[in-house]
PDB file of C-alpha atoms in Angstrom:
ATOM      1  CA  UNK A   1       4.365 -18.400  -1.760  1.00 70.00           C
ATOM      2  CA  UNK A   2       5.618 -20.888   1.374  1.00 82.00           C
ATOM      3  CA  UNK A   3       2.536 -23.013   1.654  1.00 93.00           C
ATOM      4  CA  UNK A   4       3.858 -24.567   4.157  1.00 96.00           C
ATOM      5  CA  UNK A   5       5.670 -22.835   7.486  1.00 96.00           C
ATOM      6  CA  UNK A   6       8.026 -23.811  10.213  1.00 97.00           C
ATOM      7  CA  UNK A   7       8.833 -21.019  11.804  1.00 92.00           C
ATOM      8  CA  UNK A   8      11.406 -22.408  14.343  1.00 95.00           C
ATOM      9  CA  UNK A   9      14.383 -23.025  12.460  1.00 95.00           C
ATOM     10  CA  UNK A  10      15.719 -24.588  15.739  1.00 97.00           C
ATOM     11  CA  UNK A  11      14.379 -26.402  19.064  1.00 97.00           C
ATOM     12  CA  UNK A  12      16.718 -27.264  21.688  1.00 98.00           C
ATOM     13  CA  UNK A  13      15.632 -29.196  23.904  1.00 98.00           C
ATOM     14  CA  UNK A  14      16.660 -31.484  27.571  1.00 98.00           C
ATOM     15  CA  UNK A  15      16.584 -35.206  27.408  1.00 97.00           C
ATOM     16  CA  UNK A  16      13.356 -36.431  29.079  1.00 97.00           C
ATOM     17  CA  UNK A  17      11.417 -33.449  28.452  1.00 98.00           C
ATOM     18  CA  UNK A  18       9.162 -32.574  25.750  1.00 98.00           C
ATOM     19  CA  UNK A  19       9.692 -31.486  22.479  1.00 98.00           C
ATOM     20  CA  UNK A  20       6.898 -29.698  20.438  1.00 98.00           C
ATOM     21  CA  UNK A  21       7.338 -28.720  16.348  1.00 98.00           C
ATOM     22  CA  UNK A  22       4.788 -26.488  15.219  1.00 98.00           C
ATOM     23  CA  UNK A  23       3.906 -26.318  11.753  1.00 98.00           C
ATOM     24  CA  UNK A  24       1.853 -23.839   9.806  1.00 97.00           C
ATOM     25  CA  UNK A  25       0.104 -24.254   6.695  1.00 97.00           C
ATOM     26  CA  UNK A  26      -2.104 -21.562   3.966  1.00 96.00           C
ATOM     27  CA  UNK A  27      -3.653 -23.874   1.994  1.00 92.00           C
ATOM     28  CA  UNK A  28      -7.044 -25.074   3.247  1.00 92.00           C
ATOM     29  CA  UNK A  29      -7.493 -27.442   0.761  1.00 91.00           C
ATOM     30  CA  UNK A  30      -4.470 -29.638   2.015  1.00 92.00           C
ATOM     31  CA  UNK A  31      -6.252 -32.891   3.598  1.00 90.00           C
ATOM     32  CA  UNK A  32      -2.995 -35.024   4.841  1.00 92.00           C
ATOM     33  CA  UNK A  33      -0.445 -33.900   7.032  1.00 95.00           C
ATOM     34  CA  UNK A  34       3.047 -35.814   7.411  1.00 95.00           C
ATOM     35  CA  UNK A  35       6.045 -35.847  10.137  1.00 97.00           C
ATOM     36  CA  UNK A  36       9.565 -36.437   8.334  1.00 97.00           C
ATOM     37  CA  UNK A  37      12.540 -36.845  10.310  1.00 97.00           C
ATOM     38  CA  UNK A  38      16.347 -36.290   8.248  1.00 95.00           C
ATOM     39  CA  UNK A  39      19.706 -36.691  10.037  1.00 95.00           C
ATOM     40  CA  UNK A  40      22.620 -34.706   7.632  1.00 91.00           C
ATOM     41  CA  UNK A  41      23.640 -36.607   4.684  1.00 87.00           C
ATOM     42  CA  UNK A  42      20.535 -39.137   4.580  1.00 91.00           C
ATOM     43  CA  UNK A  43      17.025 -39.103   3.678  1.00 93.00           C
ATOM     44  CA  UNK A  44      13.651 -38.064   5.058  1.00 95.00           C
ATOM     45  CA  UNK A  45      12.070 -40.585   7.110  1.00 95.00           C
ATOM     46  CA  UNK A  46       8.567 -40.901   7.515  1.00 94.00           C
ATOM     47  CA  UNK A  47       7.495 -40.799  11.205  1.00 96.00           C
ATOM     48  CA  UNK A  48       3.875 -39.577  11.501  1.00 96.00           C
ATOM     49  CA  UNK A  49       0.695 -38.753   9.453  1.00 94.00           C
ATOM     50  CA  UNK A  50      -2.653 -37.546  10.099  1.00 95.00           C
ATOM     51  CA  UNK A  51      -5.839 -36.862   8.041  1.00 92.00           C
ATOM     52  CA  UNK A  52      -7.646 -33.835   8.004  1.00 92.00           C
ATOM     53  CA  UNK A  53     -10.462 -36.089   9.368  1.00 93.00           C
ATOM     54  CA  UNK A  54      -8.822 -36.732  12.683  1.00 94.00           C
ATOM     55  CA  UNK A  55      -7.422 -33.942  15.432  1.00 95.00           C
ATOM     56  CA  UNK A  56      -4.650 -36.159  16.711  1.00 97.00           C
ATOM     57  CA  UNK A  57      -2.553 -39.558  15.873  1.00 97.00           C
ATOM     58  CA  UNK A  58      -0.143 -41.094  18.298  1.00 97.00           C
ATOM     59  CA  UNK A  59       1.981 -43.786  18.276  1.00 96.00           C
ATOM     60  CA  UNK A  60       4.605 -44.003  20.371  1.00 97.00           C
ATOM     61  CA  UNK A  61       6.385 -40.953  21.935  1.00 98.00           C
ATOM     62  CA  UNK A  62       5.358 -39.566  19.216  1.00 98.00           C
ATOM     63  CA  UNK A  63       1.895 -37.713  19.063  1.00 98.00           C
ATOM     64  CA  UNK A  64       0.757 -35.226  15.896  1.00 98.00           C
ATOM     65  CA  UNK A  65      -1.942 -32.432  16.867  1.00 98.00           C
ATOM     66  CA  UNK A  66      -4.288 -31.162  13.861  1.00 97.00           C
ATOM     67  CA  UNK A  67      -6.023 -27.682  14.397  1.00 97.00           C
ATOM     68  CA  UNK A  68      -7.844 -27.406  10.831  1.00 95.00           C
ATOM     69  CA  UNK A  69      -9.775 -23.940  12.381  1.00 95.00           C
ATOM     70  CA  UNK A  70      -6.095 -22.481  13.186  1.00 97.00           C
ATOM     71  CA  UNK A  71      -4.271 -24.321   9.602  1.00 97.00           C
ATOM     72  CA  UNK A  72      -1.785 -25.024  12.471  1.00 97.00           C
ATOM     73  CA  UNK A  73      -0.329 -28.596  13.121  1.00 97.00           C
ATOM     74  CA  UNK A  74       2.142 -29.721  16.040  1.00 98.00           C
ATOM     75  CA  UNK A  75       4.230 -33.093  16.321  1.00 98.00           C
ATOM     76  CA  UNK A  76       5.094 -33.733  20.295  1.00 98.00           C
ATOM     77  CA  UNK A  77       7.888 -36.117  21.289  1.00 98.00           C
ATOM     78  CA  UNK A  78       8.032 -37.314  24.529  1.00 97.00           C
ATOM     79  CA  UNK A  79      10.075 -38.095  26.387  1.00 98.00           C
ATOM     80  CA  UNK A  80      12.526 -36.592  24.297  1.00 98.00           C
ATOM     81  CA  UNK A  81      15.928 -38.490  23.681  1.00 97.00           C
ATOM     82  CA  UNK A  82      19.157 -37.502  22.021  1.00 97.00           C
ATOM     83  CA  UNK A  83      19.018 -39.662  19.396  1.00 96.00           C
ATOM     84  CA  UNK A  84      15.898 -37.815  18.549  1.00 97.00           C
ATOM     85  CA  UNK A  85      17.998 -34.627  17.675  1.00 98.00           C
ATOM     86  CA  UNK A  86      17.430 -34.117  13.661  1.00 97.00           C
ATOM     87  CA  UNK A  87      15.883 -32.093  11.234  1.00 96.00           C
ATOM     88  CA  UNK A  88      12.096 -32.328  11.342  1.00 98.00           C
ATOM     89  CA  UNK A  89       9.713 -31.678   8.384  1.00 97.00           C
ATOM     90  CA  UNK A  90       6.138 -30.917   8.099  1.00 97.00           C
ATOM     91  CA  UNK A  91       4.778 -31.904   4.825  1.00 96.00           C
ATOM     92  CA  UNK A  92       1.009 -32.185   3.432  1.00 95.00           C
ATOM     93  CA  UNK A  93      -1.037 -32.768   0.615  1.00 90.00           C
ATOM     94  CA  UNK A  94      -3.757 -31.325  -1.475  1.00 85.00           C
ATOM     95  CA  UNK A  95      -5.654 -34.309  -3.571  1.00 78.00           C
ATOM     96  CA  UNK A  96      -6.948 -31.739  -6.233  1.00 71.00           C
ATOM     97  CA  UNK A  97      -2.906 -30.736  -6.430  1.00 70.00           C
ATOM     98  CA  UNK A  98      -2.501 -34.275  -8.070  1.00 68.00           C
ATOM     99  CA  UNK A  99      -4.900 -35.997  -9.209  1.00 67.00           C
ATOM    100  CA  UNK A 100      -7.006 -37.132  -6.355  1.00 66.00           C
ATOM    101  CA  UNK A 101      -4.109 -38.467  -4.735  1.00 71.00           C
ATOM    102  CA  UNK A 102      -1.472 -37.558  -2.290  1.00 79.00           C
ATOM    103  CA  UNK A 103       2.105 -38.046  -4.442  1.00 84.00           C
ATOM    104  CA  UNK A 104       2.889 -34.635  -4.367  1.00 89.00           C
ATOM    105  CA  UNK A 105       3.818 -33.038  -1.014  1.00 92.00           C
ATOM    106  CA  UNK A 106       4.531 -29.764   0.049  1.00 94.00           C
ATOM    107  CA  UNK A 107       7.319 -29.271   2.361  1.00 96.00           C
ATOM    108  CA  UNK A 108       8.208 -26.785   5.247  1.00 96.00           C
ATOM    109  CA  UNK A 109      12.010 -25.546   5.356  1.00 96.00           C
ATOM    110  CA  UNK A 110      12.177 -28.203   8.730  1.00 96.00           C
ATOM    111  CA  UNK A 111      12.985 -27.456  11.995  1.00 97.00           C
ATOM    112  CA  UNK A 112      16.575 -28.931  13.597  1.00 97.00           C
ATOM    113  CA  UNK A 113      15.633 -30.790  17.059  1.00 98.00           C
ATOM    114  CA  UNK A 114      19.027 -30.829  19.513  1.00 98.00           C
ATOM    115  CA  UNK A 115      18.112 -32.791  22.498  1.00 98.00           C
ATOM    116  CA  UNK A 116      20.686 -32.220  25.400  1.00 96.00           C
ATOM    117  CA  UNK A 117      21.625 -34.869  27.572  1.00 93.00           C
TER     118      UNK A 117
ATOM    119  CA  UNK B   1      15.049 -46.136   3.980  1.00 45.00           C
ATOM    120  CA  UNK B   2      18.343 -48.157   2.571  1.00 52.00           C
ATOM    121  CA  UNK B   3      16.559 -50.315   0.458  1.00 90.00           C
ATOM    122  CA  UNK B   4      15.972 -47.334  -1.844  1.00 95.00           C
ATOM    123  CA  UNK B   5      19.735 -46.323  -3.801  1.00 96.00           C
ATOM    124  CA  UNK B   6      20.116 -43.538  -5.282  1.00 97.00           C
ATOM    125  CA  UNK B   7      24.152 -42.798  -6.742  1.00 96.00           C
ATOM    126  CA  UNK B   8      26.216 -41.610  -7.011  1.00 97.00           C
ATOM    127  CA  UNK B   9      26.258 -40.045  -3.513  1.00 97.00           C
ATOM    128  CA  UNK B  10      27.872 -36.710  -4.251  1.00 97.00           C
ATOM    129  CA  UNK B  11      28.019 -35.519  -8.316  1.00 98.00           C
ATOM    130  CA  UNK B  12      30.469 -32.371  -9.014  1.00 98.00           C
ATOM    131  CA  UNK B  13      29.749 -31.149 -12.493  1.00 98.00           C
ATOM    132  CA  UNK B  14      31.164 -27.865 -14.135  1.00 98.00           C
ATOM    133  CA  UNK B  15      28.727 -25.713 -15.975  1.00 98.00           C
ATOM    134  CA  UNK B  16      27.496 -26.698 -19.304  1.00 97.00           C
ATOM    135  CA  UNK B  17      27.992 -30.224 -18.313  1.00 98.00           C
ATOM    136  CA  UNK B  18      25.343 -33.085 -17.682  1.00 98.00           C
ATOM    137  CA  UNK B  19      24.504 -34.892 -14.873  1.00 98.00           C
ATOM    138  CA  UNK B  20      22.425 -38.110 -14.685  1.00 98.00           C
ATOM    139  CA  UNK B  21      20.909 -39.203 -11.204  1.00 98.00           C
ATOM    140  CA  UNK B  22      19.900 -42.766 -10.710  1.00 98.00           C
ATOM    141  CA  UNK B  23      17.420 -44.266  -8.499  1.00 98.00           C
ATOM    142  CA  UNK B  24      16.931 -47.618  -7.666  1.00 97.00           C
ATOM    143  CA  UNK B  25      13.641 -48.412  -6.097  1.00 95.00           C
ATOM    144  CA  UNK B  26      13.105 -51.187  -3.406  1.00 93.00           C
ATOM    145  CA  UNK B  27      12.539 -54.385  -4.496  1.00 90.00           C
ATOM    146  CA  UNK B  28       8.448 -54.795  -5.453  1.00 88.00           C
ATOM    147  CA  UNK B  29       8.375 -51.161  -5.778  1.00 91.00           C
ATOM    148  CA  UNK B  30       6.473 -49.763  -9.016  1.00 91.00           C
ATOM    149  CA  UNK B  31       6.242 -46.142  -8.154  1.00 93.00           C
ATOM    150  CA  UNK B  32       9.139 -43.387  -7.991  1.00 95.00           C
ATOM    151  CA  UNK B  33       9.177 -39.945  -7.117  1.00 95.00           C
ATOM    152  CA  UNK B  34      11.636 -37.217  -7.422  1.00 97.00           C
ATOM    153  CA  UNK B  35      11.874 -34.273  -5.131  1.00 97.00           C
ATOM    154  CA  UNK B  36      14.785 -31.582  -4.942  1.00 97.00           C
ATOM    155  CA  UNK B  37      15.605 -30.032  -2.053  1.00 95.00           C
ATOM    156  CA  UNK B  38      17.775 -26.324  -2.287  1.00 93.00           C
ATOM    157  CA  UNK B  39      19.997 -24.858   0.042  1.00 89.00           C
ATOM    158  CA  UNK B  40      18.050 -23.464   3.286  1.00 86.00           C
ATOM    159  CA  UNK B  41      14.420 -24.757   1.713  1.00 90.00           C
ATOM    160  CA  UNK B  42      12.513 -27.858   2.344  1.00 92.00           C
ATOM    161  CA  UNK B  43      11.995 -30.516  -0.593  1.00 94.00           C
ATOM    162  CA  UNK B  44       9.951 -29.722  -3.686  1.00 95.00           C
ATOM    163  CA  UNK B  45       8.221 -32.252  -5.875  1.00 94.00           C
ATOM    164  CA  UNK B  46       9.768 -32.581  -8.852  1.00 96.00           C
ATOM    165  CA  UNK B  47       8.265 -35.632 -10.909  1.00 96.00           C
ATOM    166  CA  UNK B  48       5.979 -39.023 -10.310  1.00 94.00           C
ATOM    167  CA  UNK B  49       6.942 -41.702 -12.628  1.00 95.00           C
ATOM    168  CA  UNK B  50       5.646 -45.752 -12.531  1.00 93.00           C
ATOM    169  CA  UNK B  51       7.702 -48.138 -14.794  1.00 90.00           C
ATOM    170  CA  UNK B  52       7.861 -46.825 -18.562  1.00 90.00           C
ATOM    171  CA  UNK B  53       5.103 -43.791 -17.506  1.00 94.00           C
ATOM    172  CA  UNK B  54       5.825 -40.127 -16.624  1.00 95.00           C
ATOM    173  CA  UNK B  55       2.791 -39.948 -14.737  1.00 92.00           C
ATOM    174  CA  UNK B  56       3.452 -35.637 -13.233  1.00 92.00           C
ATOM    175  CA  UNK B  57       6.473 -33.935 -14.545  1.00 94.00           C
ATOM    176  CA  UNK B  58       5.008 -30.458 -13.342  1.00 92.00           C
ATOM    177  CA  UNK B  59       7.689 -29.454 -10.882  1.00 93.00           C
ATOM    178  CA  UNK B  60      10.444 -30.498 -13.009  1.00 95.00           C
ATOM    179  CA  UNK B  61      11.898 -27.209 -15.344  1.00 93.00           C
ATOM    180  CA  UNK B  62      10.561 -27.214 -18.569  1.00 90.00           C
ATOM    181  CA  UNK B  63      13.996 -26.859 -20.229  1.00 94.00           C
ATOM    182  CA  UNK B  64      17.299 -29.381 -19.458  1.00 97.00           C
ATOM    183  CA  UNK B  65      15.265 -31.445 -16.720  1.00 98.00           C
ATOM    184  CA  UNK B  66      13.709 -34.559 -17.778  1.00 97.00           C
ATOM    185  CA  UNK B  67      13.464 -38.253 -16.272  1.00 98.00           C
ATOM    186  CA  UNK B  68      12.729 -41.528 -17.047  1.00 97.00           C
ATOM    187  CA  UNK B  69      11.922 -45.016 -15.409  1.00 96.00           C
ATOM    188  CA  UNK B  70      12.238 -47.832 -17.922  1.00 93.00           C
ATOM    189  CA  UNK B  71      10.929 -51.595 -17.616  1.00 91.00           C
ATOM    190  CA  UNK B  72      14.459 -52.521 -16.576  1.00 90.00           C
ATOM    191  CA  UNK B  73      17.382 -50.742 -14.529  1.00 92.00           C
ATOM    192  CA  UNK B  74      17.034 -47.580 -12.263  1.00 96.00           C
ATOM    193  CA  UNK B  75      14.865 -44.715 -12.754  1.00 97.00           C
ATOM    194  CA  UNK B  76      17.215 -41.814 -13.994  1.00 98.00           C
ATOM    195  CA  UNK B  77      17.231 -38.082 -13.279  1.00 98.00           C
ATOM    196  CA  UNK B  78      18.720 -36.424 -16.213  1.00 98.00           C
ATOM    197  CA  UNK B  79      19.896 -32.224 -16.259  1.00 98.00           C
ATOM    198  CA  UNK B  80      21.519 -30.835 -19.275  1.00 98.00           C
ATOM    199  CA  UNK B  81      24.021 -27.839 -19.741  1.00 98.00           C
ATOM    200  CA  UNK B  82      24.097 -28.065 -15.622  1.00 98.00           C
ATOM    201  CA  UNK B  83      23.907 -24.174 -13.742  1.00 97.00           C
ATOM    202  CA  UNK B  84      24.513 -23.160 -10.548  1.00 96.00           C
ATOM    203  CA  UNK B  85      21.471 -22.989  -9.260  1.00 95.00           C
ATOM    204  CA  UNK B  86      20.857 -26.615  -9.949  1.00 97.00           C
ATOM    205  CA  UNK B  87      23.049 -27.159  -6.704  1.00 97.00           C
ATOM    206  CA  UNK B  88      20.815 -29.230  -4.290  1.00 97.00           C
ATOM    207  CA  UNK B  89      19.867 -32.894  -2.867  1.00 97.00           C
ATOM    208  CA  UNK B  90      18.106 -34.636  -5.190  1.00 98.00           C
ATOM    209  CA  UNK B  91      16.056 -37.224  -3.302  1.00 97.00           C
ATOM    210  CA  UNK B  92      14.256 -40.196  -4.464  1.00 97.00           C
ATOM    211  CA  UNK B  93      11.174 -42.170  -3.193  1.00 95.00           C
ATOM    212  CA  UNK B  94       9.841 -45.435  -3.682  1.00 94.00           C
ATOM    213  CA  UNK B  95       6.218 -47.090  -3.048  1.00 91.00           C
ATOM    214  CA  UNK B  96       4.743 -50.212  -3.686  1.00 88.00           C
ATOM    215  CA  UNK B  97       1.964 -49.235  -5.723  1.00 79.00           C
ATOM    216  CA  UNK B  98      -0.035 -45.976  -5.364  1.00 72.00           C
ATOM    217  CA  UNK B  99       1.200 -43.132  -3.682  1.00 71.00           C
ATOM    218  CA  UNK B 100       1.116 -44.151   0.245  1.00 76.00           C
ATOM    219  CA  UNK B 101       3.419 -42.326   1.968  1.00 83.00           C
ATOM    220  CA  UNK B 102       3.217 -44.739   5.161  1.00 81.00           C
ATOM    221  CA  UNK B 103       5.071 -47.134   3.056  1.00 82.00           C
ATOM    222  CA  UNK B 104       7.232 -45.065   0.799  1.00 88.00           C
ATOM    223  CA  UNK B 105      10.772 -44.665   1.407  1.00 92.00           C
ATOM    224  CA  UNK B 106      13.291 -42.072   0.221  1.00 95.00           C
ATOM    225  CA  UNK B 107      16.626 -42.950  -0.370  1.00 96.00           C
ATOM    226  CA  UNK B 108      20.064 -41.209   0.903  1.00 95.00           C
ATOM    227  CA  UNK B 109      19.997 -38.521  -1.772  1.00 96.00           C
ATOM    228  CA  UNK B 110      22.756 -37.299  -4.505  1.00 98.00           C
ATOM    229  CA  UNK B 111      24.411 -34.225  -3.899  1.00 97.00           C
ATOM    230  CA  UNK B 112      24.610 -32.105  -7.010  1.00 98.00           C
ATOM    231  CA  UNK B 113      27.217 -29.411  -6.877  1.00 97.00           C
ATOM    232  CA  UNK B 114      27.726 -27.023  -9.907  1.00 97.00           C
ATOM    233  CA  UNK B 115      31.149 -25.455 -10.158  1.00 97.00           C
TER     234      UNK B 115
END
């Protein structure tokens, strides 16, 4: 049971446009939402997180949209760049999953981001 | 996310064998987490540990997984009698105390492949 969805495996996109990742989730009890960006052969790295309390978080280029009615969630770059072309991940977190915390996230399959010059 | 090591880098091991993962957190960091991440699939949480405490092993297999993170050295990913399927990225994470995500870091990953 994927608990988490991105249903774009791929985005391509043109340099100074903008890029939009959707994200799709099941589980209404998830309360924190997280961006991850991975280029091949490194690590995740964090971009951008949102609480279910909020409907958006920006900073930067980089803004994350949170539609709790919809379980839907979107991460919008703009403008796009190429160095921006990765593998994005959606992640999020249900507190009564561990503990009343957040350590254990839930991962989409990611979405890869090419951004054309 | 470099401050976080994980090695070695790439780990070929023929069934039956073991392999042993290593994770050094960053400096000041008390927390470690271990996620696995398949072919085609996004990561899975495998296990939270702080220094000398396995504090969630519930995504870890019951049988040949198990990890540790001792007062001193790295925190270690251990898999016994190795199968194919165990073929995946095995990522690490770091935080400075509890789990805050804003100031976590993974590191680069080890590449398990099972031949």
């Amino acid at each position: 049971d994927q608990q988490v969805k991105q249903n774009s495996p791929s985005l391509s996109v043109q340099e100074g446009r903008i890029s939009i990742l959707n994200c799709d989730y099941t589980n209404s009890m998830f309360d924190y939402f997280l961006w991850y960006k991975k280029y091949p052969a490194e690590g995740p790295t964090f971009l951008i997180s949102i609480s279910s309390i909020k409907d958006k978080n920006e900073d930067g280029r980089f803004t994350v949209f949170l539609n709790k009615s919809a379980k839907h969630l979107s991460l919008h770059i703009v403008p796009s760049q190429p160095g921006d072309s990765a593998v994005y991940f959606c992640a999020a977190s249900d507190p009564l999953n561990s503990g009343g915390s957040n350590y254990k996230l839930t991962f989409g399959k990611g979405t890869l981001l090419t951004v054309n010059p | 996310n470099a401050g976080v090591m994980q090695n070695p880098r790439h780990l070929v091991r023929r069934r039956g064998q073991e392999a042993r993962l290593r994770c050094s957190p960053m400096k000041g960091h008390s927390h470690v987490y271990w996620y696995r991440q398949l072919p085609e699939e996004g990561l899975k949480f495998m296990v939270y540990l702080q220094k000398e405490n396995i504090i969630d092993e519930s995504g870890m297999p019951k049988e040949r997984f198990s990890a540790e993170f001792p007062k001193e050295g790295p925190s270690i990913l251990r898999i016994q009698q190795v199968v194919r399927g165990d073929s995946a990225a095995y990522f690490c994470a770091s935080s400075p105390s509890a789990p805050l995500w804003t100031e976590a870091f993974f590191g680069q990953g080890t590449r398990l492949t099972v031949v």
